[in-house]
Short mmCIF file of C-alpha atoms in Angstrom, two decimals:
data_model
loop_
_atom_site.label_atom_id
_atom_site.label_comp_id
_atom_site.label_asym_id
_atom_site.label_seq_id
_atom_site.Cartn_x
_atom_site.Cartn_y
_atom_site.Cartn_z
CA MET J 1 111.00 116.95 93.11
CA VAL J 2 113.64 117.56 90.47
CA ILE J 3 115.02 114.22 89.26
CA LYS J 4 118.80 114.30 89.34
CA LYS J 5 119.65 110.64 89.85
CA VAL J 6 117.81 107.35 89.31
CA ASN J 7 119.09 103.88 90.07
CA LEU J 8 117.53 100.43 90.44
CA ASP J 9 119.11 99.70 93.83
CA ILE J 10 117.31 96.61 95.09
CA VAL J 11 115.43 93.69 93.50
CA VAL J 12 113.52 91.41 95.87
CA GLY J 13 112.28 87.97 94.78
CA VAL J 14 110.03 85.50 96.57
CA THR J 15 112.94 83.94 98.43
CA SER J 16 114.75 87.21 99.19
CA THR J 17 114.89 88.99 102.51
CA LEU J 18 113.18 92.38 102.58
CA PRO J 19 115.73 95.18 102.89
CA GLU J 20 115.90 97.83 105.58
CA THR J 21 116.29 100.89 103.37
CA PRO J 22 117.65 104.27 104.50
CA PHE J 23 115.05 106.36 102.66
CA PRO J 24 111.24 106.76 102.69
CA GLU J 25 109.32 104.65 100.19
CA VAL J 26 106.13 104.96 98.14
CA ALA J 27 104.85 101.80 96.47
CA PHE J 28 102.86 101.24 93.28
CA ALA J 29 100.43 98.36 92.79
CA GLY J 30 98.15 97.49 89.90
CA LYS J 31 97.06 94.70 87.63
CA SER J 32 99.47 93.52 85.00
CA ASN J 33 98.30 95.62 82.02
CA VAL J 34 97.35 98.86 83.78
CA GLY J 35 100.41 100.89 82.74
CA LYS J 36 102.40 100.73 85.97
CA SER J 37 105.85 100.67 84.32
CA SER J 38 104.88 103.57 82.06
CA LEU J 39 103.77 105.61 85.07
CA ILE J 40 106.98 104.89 86.98
CA ASN J 41 109.06 105.83 83.92
CA ALA J 42 107.13 109.11 83.67
CA LEU J 43 107.74 109.85 87.36
CA MET J 44 111.46 109.16 86.93
CA ASN J 45 111.59 111.16 83.69
CA ARG J 46 113.06 108.14 81.91
CA ARG J 47 111.80 106.52 78.73
CA SER J 48 112.28 102.86 79.57
CA TYR J 49 114.09 102.44 82.88
CA ALA J 50 111.21 100.45 84.32
CA ARG J 51 110.65 97.82 81.65
CA THR J 52 107.32 97.85 79.86
CA SER J 53 106.04 94.76 78.09
CA SER J 54 103.06 93.48 76.13
CA GLN J 55 103.39 90.28 78.16
CA PRO J 56 101.29 90.53 81.35
CA GLY J 57 103.04 89.65 84.57
CA LYS J 58 106.50 90.75 83.45
CA THR J 59 107.30 92.30 86.84
CA GLN J 60 107.84 89.31 89.11
CA THR J 61 109.93 91.03 91.76
CA ILE J 62 109.68 94.03 94.05
CA ASN J 63 111.91 96.69 92.48
CA PHE J 64 113.29 99.61 94.50
CA TYR J 65 114.19 102.67 92.39
CA ASN J 66 116.45 105.09 94.23
CA ILE J 67 115.55 108.70 93.47
CA ASN J 68 118.21 111.34 94.25
CA ASP J 69 119.49 109.28 97.19
CA SER J 70 116.47 110.60 99.10
CA MET J 71 113.56 108.19 98.45
CA TYR J 72 112.48 104.97 96.75
CA LEU J 73 109.76 104.37 94.18
CA VAL J 74 108.80 100.74 94.78
CA ASP J 75 107.31 98.72 91.92
CA LEU J 76 105.18 95.79 93.17
CA PRO J 77 104.39 92.72 91.01
CA GLY J 78 101.28 93.03 88.85
CA TYR J 79 98.18 90.99 89.56
CA GLY J 80 95.08 89.71 87.79
CA TYR J 81 96.14 88.79 84.28
CA ALA J 82 99.62 87.35 84.81
CA ASN J 83 99.99 84.09 82.89
CA VAL J 84 101.41 82.12 85.80
CA SER J 85 100.24 79.29 88.01
CA PRO J 86 98.07 79.87 91.10
CA ALA J 87 101.01 78.68 93.23
CA VAL J 88 103.27 81.41 91.85
CA LYS J 89 100.53 84.03 92.29
CA ALA J 90 100.15 82.93 95.90
CA LYS J 91 103.90 83.41 96.46
CA TRP J 92 103.72 86.91 94.93
CA GLY J 93 100.78 87.71 97.21
CA LYS J 94 102.69 86.63 100.30
CA MET J 95 105.71 88.64 99.17
CA ILE J 96 103.64 91.81 98.69
CA GLU J 97 101.79 91.33 101.97
CA LYS J 98 105.09 90.83 103.80
CA TYR J 99 106.38 94.07 102.31
CA LEU J 100 103.24 96.04 103.22
CA ARG J 101 103.32 94.78 106.79
CA LYS J 102 107.03 94.92 107.52
CA SER J 103 108.51 97.88 105.65
CA SER J 104 109.34 100.53 108.22
CA GLN J 105 109.93 103.13 105.50
CA LEU J 106 106.74 102.71 103.46
CA LYS J 107 104.82 106.00 103.56
CA GLN J 108 102.02 105.41 101.04
CA VAL J 109 100.65 102.97 98.48
CA PHE J 110 99.40 104.07 95.07
CA LEU J 111 96.90 101.72 93.41
CA LEU J 112 96.53 101.98 89.64
CA ILE J 113 93.13 101.43 88.01
CA ASP J 114 92.36 101.62 84.27
CA ILE J 115 90.01 104.61 83.96
CA ARG J 116 88.27 103.06 80.93
CA HIS J 117 86.69 100.24 82.94
CA ASP J 118 84.87 99.67 86.20
CA PRO J 119 87.20 98.18 88.84
CA SER J 120 87.50 94.41 88.49
CA ASP J 121 87.11 91.87 91.28
CA ASN J 122 90.92 91.73 91.46
CA ASP J 123 91.10 95.53 91.74
CA ARG J 124 88.59 95.58 94.59
CA MET J 125 90.37 92.70 96.31
CA MET J 126 93.71 94.51 96.07
CA TYR J 127 92.18 97.75 97.35
CA ASP J 128 90.65 95.98 100.36
CA TRP J 129 93.91 94.14 100.96
CA ILE J 130 95.91 97.39 101.06
CA VAL J 131 93.36 98.97 103.41
CA ASN J 132 93.45 95.92 105.68
CA ASN J 133 97.23 96.29 105.86
CA GLY J 134 96.87 99.79 107.30
CA TYR J 135 96.96 102.14 104.29
CA ARG J 136 94.39 104.31 102.52
CA PRO J 137 95.78 104.01 99.00
CA VAL J 138 95.92 106.87 96.54
CA ILE J 139 94.07 105.79 93.40
CA VAL J 140 95.73 106.60 90.06
CA ALA J 141 93.24 106.29 87.19
CA THR J 142 95.55 105.47 84.27
CA LYS J 143 95.18 105.66 80.48
CA LEU J 144 93.37 108.98 80.66
CA ASP J 145 94.32 109.73 77.04
CA LYS J 146 92.28 106.70 75.91
CA ILE J 147 88.92 108.31 76.74
CA LYS J 148 87.20 111.50 75.63
CA ARG J 149 87.30 114.54 77.88
CA SER J 150 83.51 114.36 78.20
CA GLN J 151 83.81 110.84 79.69
CA ILE J 152 86.28 111.68 82.45
CA SER J 153 83.79 112.70 85.14
CA LYS J 154 81.63 109.62 84.52
CA GLN J 155 84.59 107.23 84.61
CA VAL J 156 86.11 108.81 87.72
CA LYS J 157 82.75 108.34 89.46
CA ALA J 158 82.62 104.71 88.28
CA VAL J 159 86.07 104.01 89.74
CA ARG J 160 85.17 105.72 93.03
CA THR J 161 81.89 103.83 93.30
CA GLY J 162 83.41 100.51 92.23
CA LEU J 163 86.08 100.67 94.94
CA GLY J 164 83.78 102.16 97.57
CA LEU J 165 86.00 105.20 98.11
CA ARG J 166 85.26 107.76 100.77
CA GLN J 167 84.81 111.39 99.74
CA GLU J 168 88.20 112.32 101.20
CA ASP J 169 90.07 109.51 99.42
CA ILE J 170 92.40 110.79 96.68
CA LEU J 171 91.99 109.85 93.02
CA ILE J 172 94.28 111.30 90.34
CA PRO J 173 93.48 110.78 86.63
CA PHE J 174 96.76 110.17 84.78
CA SER J 175 98.16 109.71 81.28
CA SER J 176 101.71 108.51 80.63
CA GLN J 177 101.33 109.83 77.06
CA THR J 178 100.29 113.43 77.78
CA LYS J 179 101.76 113.50 81.33
CA GLN J 180 98.45 114.88 82.63
CA GLY J 181 98.37 114.27 86.38
CA LEU J 182 102.16 113.93 86.68
CA LYS J 183 102.65 117.22 88.53
CA GLU J 184 99.86 116.36 90.97
CA LEU J 185 101.38 112.94 91.60
CA TRP J 186 104.80 114.39 92.40
CA GLN J 187 103.32 117.03 94.69
CA LEU J 188 101.56 114.26 96.58
CA ILE J 189 104.64 112.03 96.71
CA ASP J 190 106.71 114.96 97.99
CA SER J 191 104.20 115.50 100.78
CA TYR J 192 104.80 111.92 101.96
CA VAL J 193 108.58 111.70 101.63
CA LEU J 194 109.99 115.21 102.10
CA PRO J 195 110.24 117.21 105.31
CA GLN J 196 107.34 119.65 105.54
CA GLU J 197 109.59 122.69 105.20
CA GLU J 198 110.91 121.39 101.85
CA VAL J 199 107.38 120.79 100.56
CA THR J 200 106.38 124.33 101.58
CA GLU J 201 109.48 125.73 99.89
CA GLU J 202 108.76 123.89 96.63
CA LEU J 203 105.15 125.11 96.59
CA SER J 204 106.31 128.68 97.24
CA GLU J 205 108.78 128.50 94.37
CA GLU J 206 106.07 127.18 92.03
CA ALA J 207 103.69 129.95 93.06
CA LEU J 208 106.38 132.58 92.45
CA SER J 209 107.17 131.06 89.08
CA GLY J 210 103.48 131.16 88.17
CA GLU J 211 103.21 134.82 89.14
CA THR J 212 106.23 135.66 86.97
CA THR J 213 104.70 133.88 84.01
CA ASP J 214 101.41 135.71 84.43
CA ASN J 215 103.15 139.09 84.53
CA GLU J 216 104.92 138.37 81.29
#
């Protein structure tokens, strides 16, 4: 998808009513320091539209980013290391669960895991929670640039094993610094939110572009 327009359309807090949006949605979940805002900024081709912070738990709302008036990237509150009370965490959990269960436009959930570490108890709990709400999440293994190339295969296996993924479950290693994995992420997102004929057309155009480059 070529990004032509980005806008933060909707912000939902714990007391807000969930919106009925006109466009398909893909949601992003992950613990508070996993690089979720950086990934969303990379997807939107913006430097700091989704705010990044050194303070865990900065995202305390569900944020709906309108892309090209055709879809929403939905940023869910972080979990795990947020410096807030258990009562507030419980409210966030109920808000996220309500969204997962009631959004009629939600097409897929992407769960971010730090590739440098085995999945934490909170990661596994979130994964199981998403599955129990009817989705097989796409795993995005973030901070790929923080490990050596020779470690990638080992760490990908550790994430898969730690979450108990099936062979067919999708895992995409990603770096917001080098943008490795960005193209694969957008191809996957397109497959969820675009009509099949548009996805086929985009892939055909990419293939043609690749052939032209090779001939040069």
